[in-house]
């Protein structure tokens, strides 16, 4: 099912959600369409491609997918990069850190040339005249990790930051109750309080209406956005919570 998050003159932000992934983790695909160009964010793996590709095509109108954005290198994001590139003639943007790893997903030389490295400091992309800001969110959770802020719709595509699991709603209404679906993931997957605090300082400089993560529900409205940023800022997570290891004794199957 496709959900329109923003619909303006010549600009649309569409959420492709609830694609049936069987045992695979739930994942959101997002598409920004401006004029005659579209960018697909975190396109997903082969299971997603079978559903998302025809659905994306049906929503494009006269636009073409010219850019793929990969927030980081996880399989639920990049595993179907080869068929996406082959089917769209798009170029893909990914952290420079992952350029030499992506060819392991079967990219041949031509496909590898379609991948453009994002420098650590991020940058600005042009989508048929609309600017999209690629902002650094390193170690949240990947060492080379980016988010996309769309100034037209005021949507921040936050990748794994803000991800929630086990909830069956599309938009957060009760932040305190929503925390139970976010907290465990963030404590384990996000690198540490320094990383989330660096992100929070940058996010506060953006005018954000919606935070749209790659898993689970969106946060809509200034109040929820501010609460989320405040919650992230200084959150003990990842290496902050590491205890000394004990020598393993459990037999593994
Ligand atoms: Fe990930």
PDB file of C-alpha atoms and ligand atoms in Angstrom:
ATOM      1  CA  UNK A   1       0.000   0.000   0.000  1.00  0.00           C
ATOM      2  CA  UNK A   2       1.233   3.495  -0.783  1.00  0.00           C
ATOM      3  CA  UNK A   3       0.754   6.374   1.632  1.00  0.00           C
ATOM      4  CA  UNK A   4       1.194   9.949   0.425  1.00  0.00           C
ATOM      5  CA  UNK A   5       3.074  11.888   3.103  1.00  0.00           C
ATOM      6  CA  UNK A   6       3.217  15.126   1.132  1.00  0.00           C
ATOM      7  CA  UNK A   7       1.526  16.211  -2.066  1.00  0.00           C
ATOM      8  CA  UNK A   8       2.451  19.633  -3.403  1.00  0.00           C
ATOM      9  CA  UNK A   9       2.839  21.355  -6.738  1.00  0.00           C
ATOM     10  CA  UNK A  10       5.125  19.088  -8.752  1.00  0.00           C
ATOM     11  CA  UNK A  11       6.386  17.430  -5.566  1.00  0.00           C
ATOM     12  CA  UNK A  12       5.220  14.270  -3.833  1.00  0.00           C
ATOM     13  CA  UNK A  13       6.568  12.111  -1.038  1.00  0.00           C
ATOM     14  CA  UNK A  14       5.217   8.595  -1.098  1.00  0.00           C
ATOM     15  CA  UNK A  15       5.707   5.840   1.445  1.00  0.00           C
ATOM     16  CA  UNK A  16       5.587   2.304   0.097  1.00  0.00           C
ATOM     17  CA  UNK A  17       4.825   0.268   3.187  1.00  0.00           C
ATOM     18  CA  UNK A  18       3.730  -3.131   4.414  1.00  0.00           C
ATOM     19  CA  UNK A  19       5.233  -5.084   1.587  1.00  0.00           C
ATOM     20  CA  UNK A  20       4.913  -8.752   2.496  1.00  0.00           C
ATOM     21  CA  UNK A  21       8.400  -9.853   3.465  1.00  0.00           C
ATOM     22  CA  UNK A  22       7.651 -13.155   5.214  1.00  0.00           C
ATOM     23  CA  UNK A  23      10.340 -13.775   7.826  1.00  0.00           C
ATOM     24  CA  UNK A  24      12.335 -10.710   6.811  1.00  0.00           C
ATOM     25  CA  UNK A  25      12.271  -7.585   8.941  1.00  0.00           C
ATOM     26  CA  UNK A  26       9.572  -5.055   8.057  1.00  0.00           C
ATOM     27  CA  UNK A  27      11.067  -2.258   5.965  1.00  0.00           C
ATOM     28  CA  UNK A  28       9.727   0.979   4.513  1.00  0.00           C
ATOM     29  CA  UNK A  29      10.589   2.261   1.081  1.00  0.00           C
ATOM     30  CA  UNK A  30      10.171   5.960   0.396  1.00  0.00           C
ATOM     31  CA  UNK A  31      10.015   7.826  -2.881  1.00  0.00           C
ATOM     32  CA  UNK A  32      10.442  11.540  -3.514  1.00  0.00           C
ATOM     33  CA  UNK A  33       9.035  12.684  -6.849  1.00  0.00           C
ATOM     34  CA  UNK A  34       9.804  16.156  -8.161  1.00  0.00           C
ATOM     35  CA  UNK A  35       8.987  17.214 -11.711  1.00  0.00           C
ATOM     36  CA  UNK A  36      10.228  14.493 -14.002  1.00  0.00           C
ATOM     37  CA  UNK A  37      12.595  12.850 -11.572  1.00  0.00           C
ATOM     38  CA  UNK A  38      12.225  10.571  -8.577  1.00  0.00           C
ATOM     39  CA  UNK A  39      14.537   9.271  -5.892  1.00  0.00           C
ATOM     40  CA  UNK A  40      13.889   5.982  -4.132  1.00  0.00           C
ATOM     41  CA  UNK A  41      15.288   5.714  -0.624  1.00  0.00           C
ATOM     42  CA  UNK A  42      16.604   2.487   0.871  1.00  0.00           C
ATOM     43  CA  UNK A  43      15.187   0.283  -1.896  1.00  0.00           C
ATOM     44  CA  UNK A  44      15.463  -3.025  -0.018  1.00  0.00           C
ATOM     45  CA  UNK A  45      16.274  -6.613  -0.934  1.00  0.00           C
ATOM     46  CA  UNK A  46      14.996  -9.011  -3.637  1.00  0.00           C
ATOM     47  CA  UNK A  47      11.774  -9.787  -1.727  1.00  0.00           C
ATOM     48  CA  UNK A  48      10.952  -6.093  -1.679  1.00  0.00           C
ATOM     49  CA  UNK A  49      11.989  -5.492  -5.278  1.00  0.00           C
ATOM     50  CA  UNK A  50       9.313  -7.845  -6.661  1.00  0.00           C
ATOM     51  CA  UNK A  51       6.578  -5.730  -5.069  1.00  0.00           C
ATOM     52  CA  UNK A  52       8.146  -2.292  -4.820  1.00  0.00           C
ATOM     53  CA  UNK A  53       9.321  -2.015  -8.423  1.00  0.00           C
ATOM     54  CA  UNK A  54       5.882  -2.367 -10.080  1.00  0.00           C
ATOM     55  CA  UNK A  55       4.299  -0.273  -7.333  1.00  0.00           C
ATOM     56  CA  UNK A  56       6.863   2.504  -7.793  1.00  0.00           C
ATOM     57  CA  UNK A  57       6.355   2.443 -11.564  1.00  0.00           C
ATOM     58  CA  UNK A  58       2.588   2.796 -11.146  1.00  0.00           C
ATOM     59  CA  UNK A  59       3.069   5.915  -9.001  1.00  0.00           C
ATOM     60  CA  UNK A  60       5.655   7.720 -11.089  1.00  0.00           C
ATOM     61  CA  UNK A  61       3.423   9.240 -13.758  1.00  0.00           C
ATOM     62  CA  UNK A  62       5.754  10.988 -16.201  1.00  0.00           C
ATOM     63  CA  UNK A  63       8.668  10.923 -13.777  1.00  0.00           C
ATOM     64  CA  UNK A  64      11.576   8.497 -13.882  1.00  0.00           C
ATOM     65  CA  UNK A  65      13.630   7.118 -11.013  1.00  0.00           C
ATOM     66  CA  UNK A  66      16.953   8.859 -11.542  1.00  0.00           C
ATOM     67  CA  UNK A  67      18.471   8.391  -8.082  1.00  0.00           C
ATOM     68  CA  UNK A  68      18.612   5.655  -5.470  1.00  0.00           C
ATOM     69  CA  UNK A  69      19.680   6.640  -1.970  1.00  0.00           C
ATOM     70  CA  UNK A  70      21.280   4.067   0.315  1.00  0.00           C
ATOM     71  CA  UNK A  71      21.441   5.256   3.919  1.00  0.00           C
ATOM     72  CA  UNK A  72      23.941   2.503   4.700  1.00  0.00           C
ATOM     73  CA  UNK A  73      25.075  -0.948   3.600  1.00  0.00           C
ATOM     74  CA  UNK A  74      22.648  -3.348   5.296  1.00  0.00           C
ATOM     75  CA  UNK A  75      21.027  -6.144   3.239  1.00  0.00           C
ATOM     76  CA  UNK A  76      17.494  -4.767   3.781  1.00  0.00           C
ATOM     77  CA  UNK A  77      18.707  -1.686   1.883  1.00  0.00           C
ATOM     78  CA  UNK A  78      21.193  -2.750  -0.761  1.00  0.00           C
ATOM     79  CA  UNK A  79      20.625  -6.458  -1.521  1.00  0.00           C
ATOM     80  CA  UNK A  80      18.524  -5.698  -4.635  1.00  0.00           C
ATOM     81  CA  UNK A  81      20.682  -2.823  -5.847  1.00  0.00           C
ATOM     82  CA  UNK A  82      21.646  -4.706  -8.996  1.00  0.00           C
ATOM     83  CA  UNK A  83      18.066  -5.207 -10.313  1.00  0.00           C
ATOM     84  CA  UNK A  84      17.106  -1.647  -9.327  1.00  0.00           C
ATOM     85  CA  UNK A  85      20.036  -0.200 -11.242  1.00  0.00           C
ATOM     86  CA  UNK A  86      19.413  -2.469 -14.211  1.00  0.00           C
ATOM     87  CA  UNK A  87      15.705  -1.617 -14.322  1.00  0.00           C
ATOM     88  CA  UNK A  88      15.902   2.136 -13.882  1.00  0.00           C
ATOM     89  CA  UNK A  89      19.165   3.554 -15.268  1.00  0.00           C
ATOM     90  CA  UNK A  90      19.343   5.465 -11.984  1.00  0.00           C
ATOM     91  CA  UNK A  91      22.524   6.307 -10.135  1.00  0.00           C
ATOM     92  CA  UNK A  92      22.912   5.258  -6.504  1.00  0.00           C
ATOM     93  CA  UNK A  93      24.331   7.313  -3.649  1.00  0.00           C
ATOM     94  CA  UNK A  94      26.053   5.592  -0.752  1.00  0.00           C
ATOM     95  CA  UNK A  95      28.739   6.426   1.794  1.00  0.00           C
ATOM     96  CA  UNK A  96      32.232   6.261   0.350  1.00  0.00           C
ATOM     97  CA  UNK A  97      32.953   3.657   3.039  1.00  0.00           C
ATOM     98  CA  UNK A  98      30.746   1.056   1.327  1.00  0.00           C
ATOM     99  CA  UNK A  99      31.749   1.516  -2.305  1.00  0.00           C
ATOM    100  CA  UNK A 100      34.093  -1.483  -2.367  1.00  0.00           C
ATOM    101  CA  UNK A 101      31.662  -3.702  -0.467  1.00  0.00           C
ATOM    102  CA  UNK A 102      28.627  -3.274  -2.738  1.00  0.00           C
ATOM    103  CA  UNK A 103      30.091  -5.287  -5.644  1.00  0.00           C
ATOM    104  CA  UNK A 104      29.647  -8.368  -3.413  1.00  0.00           C
ATOM    105  CA  UNK A 105      25.923  -8.025  -4.096  1.00  0.00           C
ATOM    106  CA  UNK A 106      26.607  -9.036  -7.682  1.00  0.00           C
ATOM    107  CA  UNK A 107      27.206  -5.657  -9.213  1.00  0.00           C
ATOM    108  CA  UNK A 108      29.201  -5.888 -12.390  1.00  0.00           C
ATOM    109  CA  UNK A 109      31.581  -3.178 -13.490  1.00  0.00           C
ATOM    110  CA  UNK A 110      28.916  -1.142 -15.283  1.00  0.00           C
ATOM    111  CA  UNK A 111      26.652  -1.256 -12.271  1.00  0.00           C
ATOM    112  CA  UNK A 112      29.466  -0.337  -9.911  1.00  0.00           C
ATOM    113  CA  UNK A 113      30.057   2.794 -11.988  1.00  0.00           C
ATOM    114  CA  UNK A 114      26.463   3.813 -11.260  1.00  0.00           C
ATOM    115  CA  UNK A 115      27.265   4.051  -7.531  1.00  0.00           C
ATOM    116  CA  UNK A 116      28.423   7.498  -6.441  1.00  0.00           C
ATOM    117  CA  UNK A 117      30.265   7.889  -3.138  1.00  0.00           C
ATOM    118  CA  UNK A 118      28.948  10.346  -0.543  1.00  0.00           C
ATOM    119  CA  UNK A 119      31.775  12.105   1.340  1.00  0.00           C
ATOM    120  CA  UNK A 120      31.660  11.956   5.146  1.00  0.00           C
ATOM    121  CA  UNK A 121      30.333  15.496   5.431  1.00  0.00           C
ATOM    122  CA  UNK A 122      27.280  14.786   3.200  1.00  0.00           C
ATOM    123  CA  UNK A 123      26.075  17.203   0.530  1.00  0.00           C
ATOM    124  CA  UNK A 124      23.157  18.423  -1.552  1.00  0.00           C
ATOM    125  CA  UNK A 125      21.425  16.482  -4.339  1.00  0.00           C
ATOM    126  CA  UNK A 126      19.389  17.989  -7.150  1.00  0.00           C
ATOM    127  CA  UNK A 127      16.132  16.306  -8.131  1.00  0.00           C
ATOM    128  CA  UNK A 128      14.918  18.103 -11.242  1.00  0.00           C
ATOM    129  CA  UNK A 129      15.500  21.466  -9.527  1.00  0.00           C
ATOM    130  CA  UNK A 130      14.524  20.450  -5.974  1.00  0.00           C
ATOM    131  CA  UNK A 131      17.336  20.332  -3.437  1.00  0.00           C
ATOM    132  CA  UNK A 132      17.664  17.374  -1.095  1.00  0.00           C
ATOM    133  CA  UNK A 133      20.155  17.605   1.754  1.00  0.00           C
ATOM    134  CA  UNK A 134      22.175  14.507   2.567  1.00  0.00           C
ATOM    135  CA  UNK A 135      23.072  14.854   6.230  1.00  0.00           C
ATOM    136  CA  UNK A 136      25.658  12.821   8.136  1.00  0.00           C
ATOM    137  CA  UNK A 137      24.338  10.404  10.753  1.00  0.00           C
ATOM    138  CA  UNK A 138      27.431   8.273  11.160  1.00  0.00           C
ATOM    139  CA  UNK A 139      27.320   5.328  13.568  1.00  0.00           C
ATOM    140  CA  UNK A 140      23.501   5.509  13.598  1.00  0.00           C
ATOM    141  CA  UNK A 141      23.937   2.647  13.203  1.00  0.00           C
ATOM    142  CA  UNK A 142      26.494   2.202  10.442  1.00  0.00           C
ATOM    143  CA  UNK A 143      30.007   3.680  10.320  1.00  0.00           C
ATOM    144  CA  UNK A 144      29.127   5.393   7.035  1.00  0.00           C
ATOM    145  CA  UNK A 145      25.502   6.462   7.468  1.00  0.00           C
ATOM    146  CA  UNK A 146      23.408   9.247   5.972  1.00  0.00           C
ATOM    147  CA  UNK A 147      19.891  10.643   6.132  1.00  0.00           C
ATOM    148  CA  UNK A 148      17.987  12.781   3.629  1.00  0.00           C
ATOM    149  CA  UNK A 149      16.196  16.004   4.499  1.00  0.00           C
ATOM    150  CA  UNK A 150      13.697  17.258   1.945  1.00  0.00           C
ATOM    151  CA  UNK A 151      13.166  21.026   2.509  1.00  0.00           C
ATOM    152  CA  UNK A 152      10.071  21.082   0.264  1.00  0.00           C
ATOM    153  CA  UNK A 153       8.048  18.580   2.307  1.00  0.00           C
ATOM    154  CA  UNK A 154      10.041  19.145   5.525  1.00  0.00           C
ATOM    155  CA  UNK A 155      10.459  15.377   5.844  1.00  0.00           C
ATOM    156  CA  UNK A 156      13.602  13.909   7.368  1.00  0.00           C
ATOM    157  CA  UNK A 157      14.235  10.375   6.134  1.00  0.00           C
ATOM    158  CA  UNK A 158      16.072   9.027   9.136  1.00  0.00           C
ATOM    159  CA  UNK A 159      17.046   5.490   8.072  1.00  0.00           C
ATOM    160  CA  UNK A 160      17.388   3.196  11.086  1.00  0.00           C
ATOM    161  CA  UNK A 161      17.265   6.073  13.555  1.00  0.00           C
ATOM    162  CA  UNK A 162      13.691   6.269  14.803  1.00  0.00           C
ATOM    163  CA  UNK A 163      12.965   2.707  13.685  1.00  0.00           C
ATOM    164  CA  UNK A 164      10.229   0.880  15.575  1.00  0.00           C
ATOM    165  CA  UNK A 165       9.207  -2.761  15.630  1.00  0.00           C
ATOM    166  CA  UNK A 166       6.111  -4.692  16.678  1.00  0.00           C
ATOM    167  CA  UNK A 167       3.730  -1.750  16.292  1.00  0.00           C
ATOM    168  CA  UNK A 168       0.832  -1.950  13.834  1.00  0.00           C
ATOM    169  CA  UNK A 169       0.167   1.767  13.368  1.00  0.00           C
ATOM    170  CA  UNK A 170       1.622   4.055  10.705  1.00  0.00           C
ATOM    171  CA  UNK A 171       1.935   7.243  12.700  1.00  0.00           C
ATOM    172  CA  UNK A 172       2.932   7.728  16.310  1.00  0.00           C
ATOM    173  CA  UNK A 173       0.249   9.338  18.469  1.00  0.00           C
ATOM    174  CA  UNK A 174       1.507   8.489  21.965  1.00  0.00           C
ATOM    175  CA  UNK A 175       5.283   9.000  22.185  1.00  0.00           C
ATOM    176  CA  UNK A 176       5.639   7.470  25.646  1.00  0.00           C
ATOM    177  CA  UNK A 177       3.912   4.253  24.593  1.00  0.00           C
ATOM    178  CA  UNK A 178       5.828   4.238  21.317  1.00  0.00           C
ATOM    179  CA  UNK A 179       9.123   4.136  23.206  1.00  0.00           C
ATOM    180  CA  UNK A 180       8.633   0.453  24.014  1.00  0.00           C
ATOM    181  CA  UNK A 181       8.813  -0.237  20.250  1.00  0.00           C
ATOM    182  CA  UNK A 182      11.965   1.862  19.748  1.00  0.00           C
ATOM    183  CA  UNK A 183      14.054   1.736  22.888  1.00  0.00           C
ATOM    184  CA  UNK A 184      15.530  -1.775  22.732  1.00  0.00           C
ATOM    185  CA  UNK A 185      16.583  -1.394  19.096  1.00  0.00           C
ATOM    186  CA  UNK A 186      18.208   1.982  19.686  1.00  0.00           C
ATOM    187  CA  UNK A 187      20.061   0.861  22.804  1.00  0.00           C
ATOM    188  CA  UNK A 188      21.614  -2.087  20.976  1.00  0.00           C
ATOM    189  CA  UNK A 189      22.060  -0.879  17.389  1.00  0.00           C
ATOM    190  CA  UNK A 190      22.995   2.793  17.782  1.00  0.00           C
ATOM    191  CA  UNK A 191      26.696   3.257  18.472  1.00  0.00           C
ATOM    192  CA  UNK A 192      26.822   5.543  21.494  1.00  0.00           C
ATOM    193  CA  UNK A 193      25.560   8.764  23.088  1.00  0.00           C
ATOM    194  CA  UNK A 194      28.165  10.853  21.261  1.00  0.00           C
ATOM    195  CA  UNK A 195      26.821   9.731  17.884  1.00  0.00           C
ATOM    196  CA  UNK A 196      23.168  10.443  18.721  1.00  0.00           C
ATOM    197  CA  UNK A 197      24.040  13.792  20.299  1.00  0.00           C
ATOM    198  CA  UNK A 198      25.995  14.922  17.225  1.00  0.00           C
ATOM    199  CA  UNK A 199      22.947  14.031  15.144  1.00  0.00           C
ATOM    200  CA  UNK A 200      20.547  15.797  17.525  1.00  0.00           C
ATOM    201  CA  UNK A 201      22.544  19.038  17.271  1.00  0.00           C
ATOM    202  CA  UNK A 202      22.269  18.962  13.476  1.00  0.00           C
ATOM    203  CA  UNK A 203      18.616  17.854  13.436  1.00  0.00           C
ATOM    204  CA  UNK A 204      17.642  20.834  15.624  1.00  0.00           C
ATOM    205  CA  UNK A 205      18.852  23.127  12.837  1.00  0.00           C
ATOM    206  CA  UNK A 206      16.330  21.619  10.409  1.00  0.00           C
ATOM    207  CA  UNK A 207      12.676  22.595  10.054  1.00  0.00           C
ATOM    208  CA  UNK A 208      11.193  19.089  10.332  1.00  0.00           C
ATOM    209  CA  UNK A 209       7.508  18.239   9.975  1.00  0.00           C
ATOM    210  CA  UNK A 210       7.856  14.448   9.681  1.00  0.00           C
ATOM    211  CA  UNK A 211      10.542  11.961  10.657  1.00  0.00           C
ATOM    212  CA  UNK A 212      10.204   8.929   8.397  1.00  0.00           C
ATOM    213  CA  UNK A 213      12.381   5.966   9.428  1.00  0.00           C
ATOM    214  CA  UNK A 214      13.167   2.846   7.412  1.00  0.00           C
ATOM    215  CA  UNK A 215      11.268   0.572   9.822  1.00  0.00           C
ATOM    216  CA  UNK A 216       7.948   1.133  11.555  1.00  0.00           C
ATOM    217  CA  UNK A 217       5.921   4.272  12.156  1.00  0.00           C
ATOM    218  CA  UNK A 218       6.465   7.920  11.193  1.00  0.00           C
ATOM    219  CA  UNK A 219       6.582  10.791  13.674  1.00  0.00           C
ATOM    220  CA  UNK A 220       4.497  13.702  12.401  1.00  0.00           C
ATOM    221  CA  UNK A 221       4.318  17.191  13.872  1.00  0.00           C
ATOM    222  CA  UNK A 222       6.754  19.552  15.584  1.00  0.00           C
ATOM    223  CA  UNK A 223       5.972  18.315  19.064  1.00  0.00           C
ATOM    224  CA  UNK A 224       6.675  14.647  18.327  1.00  0.00           C
ATOM    225  CA  UNK A 225       9.750  15.549  16.273  1.00  0.00           C
ATOM    226  CA  UNK A 226      11.136  17.637  19.151  1.00  0.00           C
ATOM    227  CA  UNK A 227      10.399  14.880  21.659  1.00  0.00           C
ATOM    228  CA  UNK A 228      12.223  12.348  19.515  1.00  0.00           C
ATOM    229  CA  UNK A 229      15.288  14.576  19.106  1.00  0.00           C
ATOM    230  CA  UNK A 230      15.325  15.283  22.836  1.00  0.00           C
ATOM    231  CA  UNK A 231      15.058  11.559  23.583  1.00  0.00           C
ATOM    232  CA  UNK A 232      17.980  10.786  21.268  1.00  0.00           C
ATOM    233  CA  UNK A 233      20.211  13.547  22.618  1.00  0.00           C
ATOM    234  CA  UNK A 234      22.604  11.866  25.024  1.00  0.00           C
ATOM    235  CA  UNK A 235      20.775   8.517  24.951  1.00  0.00           C
ATOM    236  CA  UNK A 236      23.055   5.872  26.489  1.00  0.00           C
ATOM    237  CA  UNK A 237      23.332   3.192  23.816  1.00  0.00           C
ATOM    238  CA  UNK A 238      25.732   0.851  22.039  1.00  0.00           C
ATOM    239  CA  UNK A 239      29.229   1.027  23.464  1.00  0.00           C
ATOM    240  CA  UNK A 240      28.008   3.137  26.408  1.00  0.00           C
ATOM    241  CA  UNK A 241      26.258   0.025  27.699  1.00  0.00           C
ATOM    242  CA  UNK A 242      29.009  -2.537  27.078  1.00  0.00           C
ATOM    243  CA  UNK A 243      29.772  -4.686  30.099  1.00  0.00           C
ATOM    244  CA  UNK A 244      32.964  -6.754  30.438  1.00  0.00           C
ATOM    245  CA  UNK A 245      32.627 -10.081  28.562  1.00  0.00           C
ATOM    246  CA  UNK A 246      32.622 -13.463  30.275  1.00  0.00           C
ATOM    247  CA  UNK A 247      34.256 -16.466  28.610  1.00  0.00           C
ATOM    248  CA  UNK A 248      31.430 -18.248  26.661  1.00  0.00           C
ATOM    249  CA  UNK A 249      30.298 -21.701  27.774  1.00  0.00           C
ATOM    250  CA  UNK A 250      26.882 -22.083  26.099  1.00  0.00           C
ATOM    251  CA  UNK A 251      26.735 -24.769  23.359  1.00  0.00           C
ATOM    252  CA  UNK A 252      25.416 -23.334  20.110  1.00  0.00           C
ATOM    253  CA  UNK A 253      23.160 -25.313  17.744  1.00  0.00           C
TER     254      UNK A 253
HETATM  255 FE1  LIG B   1      20.568  -1.124   9.206  1.00  0.00          FE
END
